[in-house]
mmCIF file of the C-alpha atoms, coordinates in Angstrom:
data_MODEL
# 
_entry.id   MODEL 
# 
loop_
_atom_site.group_PDB 
_atom_site.id 
_atom_site.type_symbol 
_atom_site.label_atom_id 
_atom_site.label_alt_id 
_atom_site.label_comp_id 
_atom_site.label_asym_id 
_atom_site.label_entity_id 
_atom_site.label_seq_id 
_atom_site.pdbx_PDB_ins_code 
_atom_site.Cartn_x 
_atom_site.Cartn_y 
_atom_site.Cartn_z 
_atom_site.occupancy 
_atom_site.B_iso_or_equiv 
_atom_site.pdbx_formal_charge 
_atom_site.auth_seq_id 
_atom_site.auth_comp_id 
_atom_site.auth_asym_id 
_atom_site.auth_atom_id 
_atom_site.pdbx_PDB_model_num 
ATOM 1   C CA . MET A 1 1   ? 0.000   0.000  0.000   1.00 0.00 ? 1   MET A CA 1 
ATOM 2   C CA . ALA A 1 2   ? 2.592   2.566  -1.196  1.00 0.00 ? 2   ALA A CA 1 
ATOM 3   C CA . VAL A 1 3   ? 0.018   5.313  -1.776  1.00 0.00 ? 3   VAL A CA 1 
ATOM 4   C CA . SER A 1 4   ? -2.541  5.916  0.953   1.00 0.00 ? 4   SER A CA 1 
ATOM 5   C CA . PRO A 1 5   ? -6.100  5.130  -0.197  1.00 0.00 ? 5   PRO A CA 1 
ATOM 6   C CA . TYR A 1 6   ? -7.549  7.417  2.471   1.00 0.00 ? 6   TYR A CA 1 
ATOM 7   C CA . TYR A 1 7   ? -7.831  11.079 3.491   1.00 0.00 ? 7   TYR A CA 1 
ATOM 8   C CA . ALA A 1 8   ? -9.865  12.556 6.359   1.00 0.00 ? 8   ALA A CA 1 
ATOM 9   C CA . GLU A 1 9   ? -10.022 15.600 8.613   1.00 0.00 ? 9   GLU A CA 1 
ATOM 10  C CA . TYR A 1 10  ? -12.479 17.764 10.554  1.00 0.00 ? 10  TYR A CA 1 
ATOM 11  C CA . CYS A 1 11  ? -13.448 20.747 8.396   1.00 0.00 ? 11  CYS A CA 1 
ATOM 12  C CA . SER A 1 12  ? -15.540 23.842 9.020   1.00 0.00 ? 12  SER A CA 1 
ATOM 13  C CA . PHE A 1 13  ? -18.200 25.115 6.652   1.00 0.00 ? 13  PHE A CA 1 
ATOM 14  C CA . LYS A 1 14  ? -20.366 28.229 6.636   1.00 0.00 ? 14  LYS A CA 1 
ATOM 15  C CA . THR A 1 15  ? -24.033 28.764 5.972   1.00 0.00 ? 15  THR A CA 1 
ATOM 16  C CA . THR A 1 16  ? -24.836 31.140 3.130   1.00 0.00 ? 16  THR A CA 1 
ATOM 17  C CA . ASP A 1 17  ? -28.155 32.618 4.247   1.00 0.00 ? 17  ASP A CA 1 
ATOM 18  C CA . LYS A 1 18  ? -30.918 32.345 6.847   1.00 0.00 ? 18  LYS A CA 1 
ATOM 19  C CA . THR A 1 19  ? -32.504 29.393 5.050   1.00 0.00 ? 19  THR A CA 1 
ATOM 20  C CA . SER A 1 20  ? -29.365 27.252 5.115   1.00 0.00 ? 20  SER A CA 1 
ATOM 21  C CA . GLY A 1 21  ? -28.823 28.293 8.746   1.00 0.00 ? 21  GLY A CA 1 
ATOM 22  C CA . ALA A 1 22  ? -32.334 27.159 9.658   1.00 0.00 ? 22  ALA A CA 1 
ATOM 23  C CA . HIS A 1 23  ? -31.767 23.806 7.951   1.00 0.00 ? 23  HIS A CA 1 
ATOM 24  C CA . LEU A 1 24  ? -28.469 23.359 9.812   1.00 0.00 ? 24  LEU A CA 1 
ATOM 25  C CA . ILE A 1 25  ? -29.779 24.047 13.321  1.00 0.00 ? 25  ILE A CA 1 
ATOM 26  C CA . GLY A 1 26  ? -33.054 22.178 12.772  1.00 0.00 ? 26  GLY A CA 1 
ATOM 27  C CA . ALA A 1 27  ? -33.999 18.599 13.634  1.00 0.00 ? 27  ALA A CA 1 
ATOM 28  C CA . ASP A 1 28  ? -33.271 17.431 10.081  1.00 0.00 ? 28  ASP A CA 1 
ATOM 29  C CA . SER A 1 29  ? -29.532 17.959 10.649  1.00 0.00 ? 29  SER A CA 1 
ATOM 30  C CA . LEU A 1 30  ? -28.398 15.899 13.635  1.00 0.00 ? 30  LEU A CA 1 
ATOM 31  C CA . VAL A 1 31  ? -24.870 15.392 14.900  1.00 0.00 ? 31  VAL A CA 1 
ATOM 32  C CA . GLY A 1 32  ? -23.651 12.093 13.471  1.00 0.00 ? 32  GLY A CA 1 
ATOM 33  C CA . ASP A 1 33  ? -25.738 12.418 10.306  1.00 0.00 ? 33  ASP A CA 1 
ATOM 34  C CA . ARG A 1 34  ? -24.070 11.791 6.979   1.00 0.00 ? 34  ARG A CA 1 
ATOM 35  C CA . LEU A 1 35  ? -23.922 14.861 4.769   1.00 0.00 ? 35  LEU A CA 1 
ATOM 36  C CA . LYS A 1 36  ? -23.840 15.109 0.993   1.00 0.00 ? 36  LYS A CA 1 
ATOM 37  C CA . ILE A 1 37  ? -21.163 16.988 -0.956  1.00 0.00 ? 37  ILE A CA 1 
ATOM 38  C CA . VAL A 1 38  ? -22.096 18.643 -4.253  1.00 0.00 ? 38  VAL A CA 1 
ATOM 39  C CA . PHE A 1 39  ? -19.688 20.626 -6.430  1.00 0.00 ? 39  PHE A CA 1 
ATOM 40  C CA . LYS A 1 40  ? -21.117 23.747 -8.057  1.00 0.00 ? 40  LYS A CA 1 
ATOM 41  C CA . PRO A 1 41  ? -20.092 27.390 -8.592  1.00 0.00 ? 41  PRO A CA 1 
ATOM 42  C CA . ASN A 1 42  ? -20.457 30.001 -5.855  1.00 0.00 ? 42  ASN A CA 1 
ATOM 43  C CA . GLN A 1 43  ? -21.345 33.660 -6.380  1.00 0.00 ? 43  GLN A CA 1 
ATOM 44  C CA . ASP A 1 44  ? -17.764 34.328 -7.555  1.00 0.00 ? 44  ASP A CA 1 
ATOM 45  C CA . ASN A 1 45  ? -18.107 31.499 -10.082 1.00 0.00 ? 45  ASN A CA 1 
ATOM 46  C CA . ASP A 1 46  ? -15.524 29.385 -8.230  1.00 0.00 ? 46  ASP A CA 1 
ATOM 47  C CA . MET A 1 47  ? -16.268 25.664 -8.159  1.00 0.00 ? 47  MET A CA 1 
ATOM 48  C CA . VAL A 1 48  ? -16.704 24.807 -4.471  1.00 0.00 ? 48  VAL A CA 1 
ATOM 49  C CA . ALA A 1 49  ? -18.071 21.995 -2.330  1.00 0.00 ? 49  ALA A CA 1 
ATOM 50  C CA . TRP A 1 50  ? -21.591 22.647 -1.063  1.00 0.00 ? 50  TRP A CA 1 
ATOM 51  C CA . VAL A 1 51  ? -22.972 20.727 1.900   1.00 0.00 ? 51  VAL A CA 1 
ATOM 52  C CA . TYR A 1 52  ? -26.460 19.194 2.046   1.00 0.00 ? 52  TYR A CA 1 
ATOM 53  C CA . ASN A 1 53  ? -28.167 17.290 4.853   1.00 0.00 ? 53  ASN A CA 1 
ATOM 54  C CA . LYS A 1 54  ? -29.662 13.832 4.379   1.00 0.00 ? 54  LYS A CA 1 
ATOM 55  C CA . PHE A 1 55  ? -32.960 15.421 3.268   1.00 0.00 ? 55  PHE A CA 1 
ATOM 56  C CA . ASP A 1 56  ? -31.214 17.287 0.424   1.00 0.00 ? 56  ASP A CA 1 
ATOM 57  C CA . LYS A 1 57  ? -31.432 20.701 2.101   1.00 0.00 ? 57  LYS A CA 1 
ATOM 58  C CA . GLU A 1 58  ? -28.442 22.998 1.650   1.00 0.00 ? 58  GLU A CA 1 
ATOM 59  C CA . VAL A 1 59  ? -26.723 23.682 4.989   1.00 0.00 ? 59  VAL A CA 1 
ATOM 60  C CA . GLY A 1 60  ? -23.512 25.410 3.926   1.00 0.00 ? 60  GLY A CA 1 
ATOM 61  C CA . VAL A 1 61  ? -20.369 25.496 1.832   1.00 0.00 ? 61  VAL A CA 1 
ATOM 62  C CA . PHE A 1 62  ? -16.695 24.610 2.373   1.00 0.00 ? 62  PHE A CA 1 
ATOM 63  C CA . ASP A 1 63  ? -13.944 27.129 1.715   1.00 0.00 ? 63  ASP A CA 1 
ATOM 64  C CA . ASN A 1 64  ? -11.733 27.029 -1.364  1.00 0.00 ? 64  ASN A CA 1 
ATOM 65  C CA . ARG A 1 65  ? -8.942  25.030 0.314   1.00 0.00 ? 65  ARG A CA 1 
ATOM 66  C CA . ILE A 1 66  ? -11.190 22.167 1.376   1.00 0.00 ? 66  ILE A CA 1 
ATOM 67  C CA . SER A 1 67  ? -13.113 22.336 -1.889  1.00 0.00 ? 67  SER A CA 1 
ATOM 68  C CA . ARG A 1 68  ? -9.917  21.914 -3.901  1.00 0.00 ? 68  ARG A CA 1 
ATOM 69  C CA . ARG A 1 69  ? -8.817  18.994 -1.732  1.00 0.00 ? 69  ARG A CA 1 
ATOM 70  C CA . LEU A 1 70  ? -12.159 17.267 -2.250  1.00 0.00 ? 70  LEU A CA 1 
ATOM 71  C CA . GLN A 1 71  ? -12.060 17.927 -5.988  1.00 0.00 ? 71  GLN A CA 1 
ATOM 72  C CA . LEU A 1 72  ? -8.677  16.177 -6.148  1.00 0.00 ? 72  LEU A CA 1 
ATOM 73  C CA . CYS A 1 73  ? -10.191 13.169 -4.369  1.00 0.00 ? 73  CYS A CA 1 
ATOM 74  C CA . GLN A 1 74  ? -13.076 13.184 -6.819  1.00 0.00 ? 74  GLN A CA 1 
ATOM 75  C CA . ALA A 1 75  ? -10.650 13.365 -9.751  1.00 0.00 ? 75  ALA A CA 1 
ATOM 76  C CA . ASP A 1 76  ? -8.923  10.259 -8.383  1.00 0.00 ? 76  ASP A CA 1 
ATOM 77  C CA . GLY A 1 77  ? -12.252 8.446  -8.449  1.00 0.00 ? 77  GLY A CA 1 
ATOM 78  C CA . TRP A 1 78  ? -12.513 8.282  -4.656  1.00 0.00 ? 78  TRP A CA 1 
ATOM 79  C CA . GLU A 1 79  ? -15.714 8.258  -2.625  1.00 0.00 ? 79  GLU A CA 1 
ATOM 80  C CA . ILE A 1 80  ? -16.361 11.514 -0.765  1.00 0.00 ? 80  ILE A CA 1 
ATOM 81  C CA . HIS A 1 81  ? -18.290 11.507 2.503   1.00 0.00 ? 81  HIS A CA 1 
ATOM 82  C CA . ALA A 1 82  ? -18.911 13.807 5.452   1.00 0.00 ? 82  ALA A CA 1 
ATOM 83  C CA . VAL A 1 83  ? -20.511 13.486 8.890   1.00 0.00 ? 83  VAL A CA 1 
ATOM 84  C CA . LEU A 1 84  ? -21.907 16.438 10.846  1.00 0.00 ? 84  LEU A CA 1 
ATOM 85  C CA . SER A 1 85  ? -19.836 16.816 14.026  1.00 0.00 ? 85  SER A CA 1 
ATOM 86  C CA . ALA A 1 86  ? -20.880 20.222 15.372  1.00 0.00 ? 86  ALA A CA 1 
ATOM 87  C CA . VAL A 1 87  ? -23.029 23.295 14.784  1.00 0.00 ? 87  VAL A CA 1 
ATOM 88  C CA . LEU A 1 88  ? -21.892 26.692 16.021  1.00 0.00 ? 88  LEU A CA 1 
ATOM 89  C CA . VAL A 1 89  ? -23.274 30.214 16.226  1.00 0.00 ? 89  VAL A CA 1 
ATOM 90  C CA . SER A 1 90  ? -21.509 33.556 16.320  1.00 0.00 ? 90  SER A CA 1 
ATOM 91  C CA . THR A 1 91  ? -22.551 37.185 16.304  1.00 0.00 ? 91  THR A CA 1 
ATOM 92  C CA . GLY A 1 92  ? -21.840 38.943 13.035  1.00 0.00 ? 92  GLY A CA 1 
ATOM 93  C CA . GLU A 1 93  ? -20.956 42.564 12.429  1.00 0.00 ? 93  GLU A CA 1 
ATOM 94  C CA . ASP A 1 94  ? -24.626 43.191 11.753  1.00 0.00 ? 94  ASP A CA 1 
ATOM 95  C CA . GLY A 1 95  ? -25.449 41.970 15.265  1.00 0.00 ? 95  GLY A CA 1 
ATOM 96  C CA . GLY A 1 96  ? -27.310 38.945 13.951  1.00 0.00 ? 96  GLY A CA 1 
ATOM 97  C CA . ALA A 1 97  ? -26.700 35.254 14.536  1.00 0.00 ? 97  ALA A CA 1 
ATOM 98  C CA . HIS A 1 98  ? -24.481 33.535 11.975  1.00 0.00 ? 98  HIS A CA 1 
ATOM 99  C CA . TYR A 1 99  ? -24.376 29.743 11.912  1.00 0.00 ? 99  TYR A CA 1 
ATOM 100 C CA . SER A 1 100 ? -21.575 27.447 10.806  1.00 0.00 ? 100 SER A CA 1 
ATOM 101 C CA . GLY A 1 101 ? -20.887 23.752 10.968  1.00 0.00 ? 101 GLY A CA 1 
ATOM 102 C CA . GLU A 1 102 ? -18.090 21.277 11.343  1.00 0.00 ? 102 GLU A CA 1 
ATOM 103 C CA . ALA A 1 103 ? -17.912 17.979 9.509   1.00 0.00 ? 103 ALA A CA 1 
ATOM 104 C CA . ALA A 1 104 ? -15.736 14.913 9.619   1.00 0.00 ? 104 ALA A CA 1 
ATOM 105 C CA . VAL A 1 105 ? -14.758 14.692 5.961   1.00 0.00 ? 105 VAL A CA 1 
ATOM 106 C CA . MET A 1 106 ? -13.603 11.275 4.764   1.00 0.00 ? 106 MET A CA 1 
ATOM 107 C CA . CYS A 1 107 ? -12.479 10.254 1.292   1.00 0.00 ? 107 CYS A CA 1 
ATOM 108 C CA . PHE A 1 108 ? -11.221 6.853  0.211   1.00 0.00 ? 108 PHE A CA 1 
ATOM 109 C CA . SER A 1 109 ? -10.523 4.607  -2.738  1.00 0.00 ? 109 SER A CA 1 
ATOM 110 C CA . LYS A 1 110 ? -13.534 2.705  -4.070  1.00 0.00 ? 110 LYS A CA 1 
ATOM 111 C CA . ARG A 1 111 ? -11.373 -0.402 -3.855  1.00 0.00 ? 111 ARG A CA 1 
ATOM 112 C CA . TYR A 1 112 ? -11.954 -0.336 -0.087  1.00 0.00 ? 112 TYR A CA 1 
ATOM 113 C CA . SER A 1 113 ? -15.499 1.064  -0.162  1.00 0.00 ? 113 SER A CA 1 
ATOM 114 C CA . GLU A 1 114 ? -17.066 -1.583 2.064   1.00 0.00 ? 114 GLU A CA 1 
ATOM 115 C CA . GLU A 1 115 ? -14.322 -1.423 4.709   1.00 0.00 ? 115 GLU A CA 1 
ATOM 116 C CA . PHE A 1 116 ? -14.225 2.364  4.970   1.00 0.00 ? 116 PHE A CA 1 
ATOM 117 C CA . ASN A 1 117 ? -18.003 2.847  4.828   1.00 0.00 ? 117 ASN A CA 1 
ATOM 118 C CA . THR A 1 118 ? -18.275 0.477  7.806   1.00 0.00 ? 118 THR A CA 1 
ATOM 119 C CA . PHE A 1 119 ? -15.470 2.407  9.494   1.00 0.00 ? 119 PHE A CA 1 
ATOM 120 C CA . LEU A 1 120 ? -17.264 5.689  8.788   1.00 0.00 ? 120 LEU A CA 1 
ATOM 121 C CA . ASN A 1 121 ? -20.461 4.362  10.376  1.00 0.00 ? 121 ASN A CA 1 
ATOM 122 C CA . GLY A 1 122 ? -18.489 3.565  13.520  1.00 0.00 ? 122 GLY A CA 1 
ATOM 123 C CA . VAL A 1 123 ? -16.908 7.028  13.539  1.00 0.00 ? 123 VAL A CA 1 
ATOM 124 C CA . ALA A 1 124 ? -20.337 8.634  13.053  1.00 0.00 ? 124 ALA A CA 1 
ATOM 125 C CA . GLY A 1 125 ? -21.654 6.733  16.074  1.00 0.00 ? 125 GLY A CA 1 
ATOM 126 C CA . LYS A 1 126 ? -18.791 8.053  18.216  1.00 0.00 ? 126 LYS A CA 1 
ATOM 127 C CA . ILE A 1 127 ? -19.367 11.583 16.959  1.00 0.00 ? 127 ILE A CA 1 
ATOM 128 C CA . ALA A 1 128 ? -23.064 11.330 17.869  1.00 0.00 ? 128 ALA A CA 1 
ATOM 129 C CA . GLU A 1 129 ? -21.971 10.455 21.417  1.00 0.00 ? 129 GLU A CA 1 
ATOM 130 C CA . GLY A 1 130 ? -19.957 13.670 21.596  1.00 0.00 ? 130 GLY A CA 1 
ATOM 131 C CA . THR A 1 131 ? -16.427 12.416 20.915  1.00 0.00 ? 131 THR A CA 1 
ATOM 132 C CA . ARG A 1 132 ? -14.171 13.288 17.968  1.00 0.00 ? 132 ARG A CA 1 
ATOM 133 C CA . PRO A 1 133 ? -12.267 10.157 16.911  1.00 0.00 ? 133 PRO A CA 1 
ATOM 134 C CA . ALA A 1 134 ? -8.851  10.854 15.445  1.00 0.00 ? 134 ALA A CA 1 
ATOM 135 C CA . LEU A 1 135 ? -9.203  10.835 11.657  1.00 0.00 ? 135 LEU A CA 1 
ATOM 136 C CA . SER A 1 136 ? -5.614  11.301 10.526  1.00 0.00 ? 136 SER A CA 1 
ATOM 137 C CA . LEU A 1 137 ? -4.562  7.674  10.180  1.00 0.00 ? 137 LEU A CA 1 
ATOM 138 C CA . LYS A 1 138 ? -1.072  6.427  9.460   1.00 0.00 ? 138 LYS A CA 1 
ATOM 139 C CA . ALA A 1 139 ? -0.378  3.340  7.364   1.00 0.00 ? 139 ALA A CA 1 
ATOM 140 C CA . PRO A 1 140 ? -0.669  0.804  10.257  1.00 0.00 ? 140 PRO A CA 1 
ATOM 141 C CA . ALA A 1 141 ? -4.079  2.220  11.270  1.00 0.00 ? 141 ALA A CA 1 
ATOM 142 C CA . ILE A 1 142 ? -5.329  2.180  7.671   1.00 0.00 ? 142 ILE A CA 1 
ATOM 143 C CA . LYS A 1 143 ? -4.206  -1.447 7.457   1.00 0.00 ? 143 LYS A CA 1 
ATOM 144 C CA . ASN A 1 144 ? -6.182  -2.168 10.662  1.00 0.00 ? 144 ASN A CA 1 
ATOM 145 C CA . VAL A 1 145 ? -9.333  -0.686 9.101   1.00 0.00 ? 145 VAL A CA 1 
ATOM 146 C CA . ILE A 1 146 ? -8.986  -2.766 5.956   1.00 0.00 ? 146 ILE A CA 1 
ATOM 147 C CA . GLU A 1 147 ? -8.058  -6.047 7.656   1.00 0.00 ? 147 GLU A CA 1 
ATOM 148 C CA . SER A 1 148 ? -10.877 -5.700 10.218  1.00 0.00 ? 148 SER A CA 1 
ATOM 149 C CA . HIS A 1 149 ? -13.385 -4.925 7.436   1.00 0.00 ? 149 HIS A CA 1 
ATOM 150 C CA . GLY A 1 150 ? -14.034 -1.540 9.024   1.00 0.00 ? 150 GLY A CA 1 
ATOM 151 C CA . GLN A 1 151 ? -14.669 -2.784 12.570  1.00 0.00 ? 151 GLN A CA 1 
ATOM 152 C CA . TRP A 1 152 ? -11.477 -1.238 13.958  1.00 0.00 ? 152 TRP A CA 1 
ATOM 153 C CA . LEU A 1 153 ? -11.804 2.242  15.468  1.00 0.00 ? 153 LEU A CA 1 
ATOM 154 C CA . PRO A 1 154 ? -9.063  4.586  16.695  1.00 0.00 ? 154 PRO A CA 1 
ATOM 155 C CA . ARG A 1 155 ? -8.604  4.811  20.443  1.00 0.00 ? 155 ARG A CA 1 
ATOM 156 C CA . ASP A 1 156 ? -7.369  8.392  20.286  1.00 0.00 ? 156 ASP A CA 1 
ATOM 157 C CA . ASN A 1 157 ? -9.741  11.343 20.143  1.00 0.00 ? 157 ASN A CA 1 
ATOM 158 C CA . GLU A 1 158 ? -9.148  14.840 18.874  1.00 0.00 ? 158 GLU A CA 1 
ATOM 159 C CA . PRO A 1 159 ? -9.898  17.728 21.245  1.00 0.00 ? 159 PRO A CA 1 
ATOM 160 C CA . LYS A 1 160 ? -12.958 19.863 20.707  1.00 0.00 ? 160 LYS A CA 1 
ATOM 161 C CA . ARG A 1 161 ? -12.255 22.729 18.345  1.00 0.00 ? 161 ARG A CA 1 
ATOM 162 C CA . LYS A 1 162 ? -11.300 26.000 19.987  1.00 0.00 ? 162 LYS A CA 1 
ATOM 163 C CA . LEU A 1 163 ? -14.050 28.584 19.850  1.00 0.00 ? 163 LEU A CA 1 
ATOM 164 C CA . SER A 1 164 ? -13.388 32.061 18.552  1.00 0.00 ? 164 SER A CA 1 
ATOM 165 C CA . LYS A 1 165 ? -14.462 35.113 20.536  1.00 0.00 ? 165 LYS A CA 1 
ATOM 166 C CA . GLY A 1 166 ? -18.240 35.421 20.413  1.00 0.00 ? 166 GLY A CA 1 
ATOM 167 C CA . GLU A 1 167 ? -18.688 31.871 19.139  1.00 0.00 ? 167 GLU A CA 1 
ATOM 168 C CA . ALA A 1 168 ? -20.775 29.234 20.932  1.00 0.00 ? 168 ALA A CA 1 
ATOM 169 C CA . VAL A 1 169 ? -21.695 25.595 20.361  1.00 0.00 ? 169 VAL A CA 1 
ATOM 170 C CA . VAL A 1 170 ? -25.295 24.930 19.332  1.00 0.00 ? 170 VAL A CA 1 
ATOM 171 C CA . LYS A 1 171 ? -24.887 21.146 19.241  1.00 0.00 ? 171 LYS A CA 1 
ATOM 172 C CA . ASP A 1 172 ? -21.977 18.712 19.239  1.00 0.00 ? 172 ASP A CA 1 
ATOM 173 C CA . HIS A 1 173 ? -23.705 15.489 20.297  1.00 0.00 ? 173 HIS A CA 1 
ATOM 174 C CA . LEU A 1 174 ? -27.121 13.849 20.172  1.00 0.00 ? 174 LEU A CA 1 
ATOM 175 C CA . LYS A 1 175 ? -29.431 14.915 23.000  1.00 0.00 ? 175 LYS A CA 1 
ATOM 176 C CA . GLN A 1 176 ? -32.070 12.541 24.333  1.00 0.00 ? 176 GLN A CA 1 
ATOM 177 C CA . ASP A 1 177 ? -34.907 14.088 22.318  1.00 0.00 ? 177 ASP A CA 1 
ATOM 178 C CA . GLU A 1 178 ? -32.732 13.961 19.200  1.00 0.00 ? 178 GLU A CA 1 
ATOM 179 C CA . LYS A 1 179 ? -32.037 10.285 19.831  1.00 0.00 ? 179 LYS A CA 1 
ATOM 180 C CA . MET A 1 180 ? -35.806 9.727  19.808  1.00 0.00 ? 180 MET A CA 1 
ATOM 181 C CA . ILE A 1 181 ? -36.025 11.630 16.532  1.00 0.00 ? 181 ILE A CA 1 
ATOM 182 C CA . GLU A 1 182 ? -33.324 9.388  15.052  1.00 0.00 ? 182 GLU A CA 1 
ATOM 183 C CA . LEU A 1 183 ? -35.097 6.238  16.257  1.00 0.00 ? 183 LEU A CA 1 
ATOM 184 C CA . ALA A 1 184 ? -38.376 7.498  14.808  1.00 0.00 ? 184 ALA A CA 1 
ATOM 185 C CA . ARG A 1 185 ? -36.596 8.126  11.487  1.00 0.00 ? 185 ARG A CA 1 
ATOM 186 C CA . LYS A 1 186 ? -35.640 4.454  11.460  1.00 0.00 ? 186 LYS A CA 1 
ATOM 187 C CA . GLY A 1 187 ? -39.219 3.417  12.216  1.00 0.00 ? 187 GLY A CA 1 
ATOM 188 C CA . ASN A 1 188 ? -38.443 2.077  15.699  1.00 0.00 ? 188 ASN A CA 1 
ATOM 189 C CA . PRO A 1 189 ? -41.799 0.808  17.067  1.00 0.00 ? 189 PRO A CA 1 
ATOM 190 C CA . GLY A 1 190 ? -40.921 1.503  20.698  1.00 0.00 ? 190 GLY A CA 1 
ATOM 191 C CA . CYS A 1 191 ? -39.922 5.067  19.999  1.00 0.00 ? 191 CYS A CA 1 
ATOM 192 C CA . MET A 1 192 ? -43.047 5.684  17.930  1.00 0.00 ? 192 MET A CA 1 
ATOM 193 C CA . ALA A 1 193 ? -45.186 4.258  20.723  1.00 0.00 ? 193 ALA A CA 1 
ATOM 194 C CA . VAL A 1 194 ? -43.537 6.558  23.257  1.00 0.00 ? 194 VAL A CA 1 
ATOM 195 C CA . GLY A 1 195 ? -44.090 9.524  20.940  1.00 0.00 ? 195 GLY A CA 1 
ATOM 196 C CA . TRP A 1 196 ? -47.791 8.739  20.457  1.00 0.00 ? 196 TRP A CA 1 
ATOM 197 C CA . GLY A 1 197 ? -48.159 8.095  24.178  1.00 0.00 ? 197 GLY A CA 1 
ATOM 198 C CA . PHE A 1 198 ? -46.715 11.529 24.923  1.00 0.00 ? 198 PHE A CA 1 
ATOM 199 C CA . ILE A 1 199 ? -49.130 13.166 22.457  1.00 0.00 ? 199 ILE A CA 1 
ATOM 200 C CA . ILE A 1 200 ? -52.094 11.323 24.007  1.00 0.00 ? 200 ILE A CA 1 
ATOM 201 C CA . LEU A 1 201 ? -51.059 12.471 27.474  1.00 0.00 ? 201 LEU A CA 1 
ATOM 202 C CA . LEU A 1 202 ? -50.880 16.060 26.250  1.00 0.00 ? 202 LEU A CA 1 
ATOM 203 C CA . VAL A 1 203 ? -54.380 15.820 24.758  1.00 0.00 ? 203 VAL A CA 1 
ATOM 204 C CA . LEU A 1 204 ? -55.810 14.249 27.933  1.00 0.00 ? 204 LEU A CA 1 
ATOM 205 C CA . GLY A 1 205 ? -54.112 16.918 30.020  1.00 0.00 ? 205 GLY A CA 1 
ATOM 206 C CA . ALA A 1 206 ? -55.623 19.668 27.882  1.00 0.00 ? 206 ALA A CA 1 
ATOM 207 C CA . ILE A 1 207 ? -59.095 18.091 28.163  1.00 0.00 ? 207 ILE A CA 1 
ATOM 208 C CA . TRP A 1 208 ? -58.750 17.817 31.956  1.00 0.00 ? 208 TRP A CA 1 
ATOM 209 C CA . LEU A 1 209 ? -57.629 21.446 32.207  1.00 0.00 ? 209 LEU A CA 1 
ATOM 210 C CA . LEU A 1 210 ? -60.543 22.684 30.112  1.00 0.00 ? 210 LEU A CA 1 
ATOM 211 C CA . ASN A 1 211 ? -63.001 20.552 32.075  1.00 0.00 ? 211 ASN A CA 1 
ATOM 212 C CA . SER A 1 212 ? -61.740 21.988 35.366  1.00 0.00 ? 212 SER A CA 1 
ATOM 213 C CA . PHE A 1 213 ? -62.896 25.408 34.146  1.00 0.00 ? 213 PHE A CA 1 
ATOM 214 C CA . LEU A 1 214 ? -65.904 24.602 31.968  1.00 0.00 ? 214 LEU A CA 1 
ATOM 215 C CA . HIS A 1 215 ? -67.191 21.407 33.613  1.00 0.00 ? 215 HIS A CA 1 
ATOM 216 C CA . PHE A 1 216 ? -68.460 19.970 30.327  1.00 0.00 ? 216 PHE A CA 1 
ATOM 217 C CA . LEU A 1 217 ? -67.681 16.358 31.311  1.00 0.00 ? 217 LEU A CA 1 
ATOM 218 C CA . PRO A 1 218 ? -69.663 14.408 33.949  1.00 0.00 ? 218 PRO A CA 1 
ATOM 219 C CA . PHE A 1 219 ? -66.677 13.891 36.316  1.00 0.00 ? 219 PHE A CA 1 
# 
């Protein structure tokens, strides 16, 4: 394996308007979700890598450096993937909230597609728990991934990214309610039952509250 079949790093991306910001902070973009990368021109007509969530909603764009690196991977015929690892907010010069994201970007040779897609799923699970597995792998670690068919995961973690002045984390792990959303996405019967049970309790509570004032029920 003279030439590495793998490249990965944590990369920041920026939202482009209020709509992409809303899609990024919303429930359709959860930490640990796979993102889609699409190459298209920006307003300066530069070909850059745009980021979409799993529901095909634009959530931001990578800078020129990352875009060029990803284009090189694409030119080599590699698979290009990304996982949402954090969402941040900062105050702009206009005084408004400006949202940005961070993604674990991973590219690899299609020759090892099965191994590295399995590996990426494992990394995404760790990210959803709030950790940042080390992505910069040397040759022995890459060999471990391939020989374990993607089951091997790095023991080392990268530290949380340093926040700039005025910047704050919106989300960098799955919260309990977001875990329920993810289970509901997958059609988990137990989660759906809990969700419907909660709705029924809310309705019964509202009926009881109204009846305490209006006395329209015989109890």
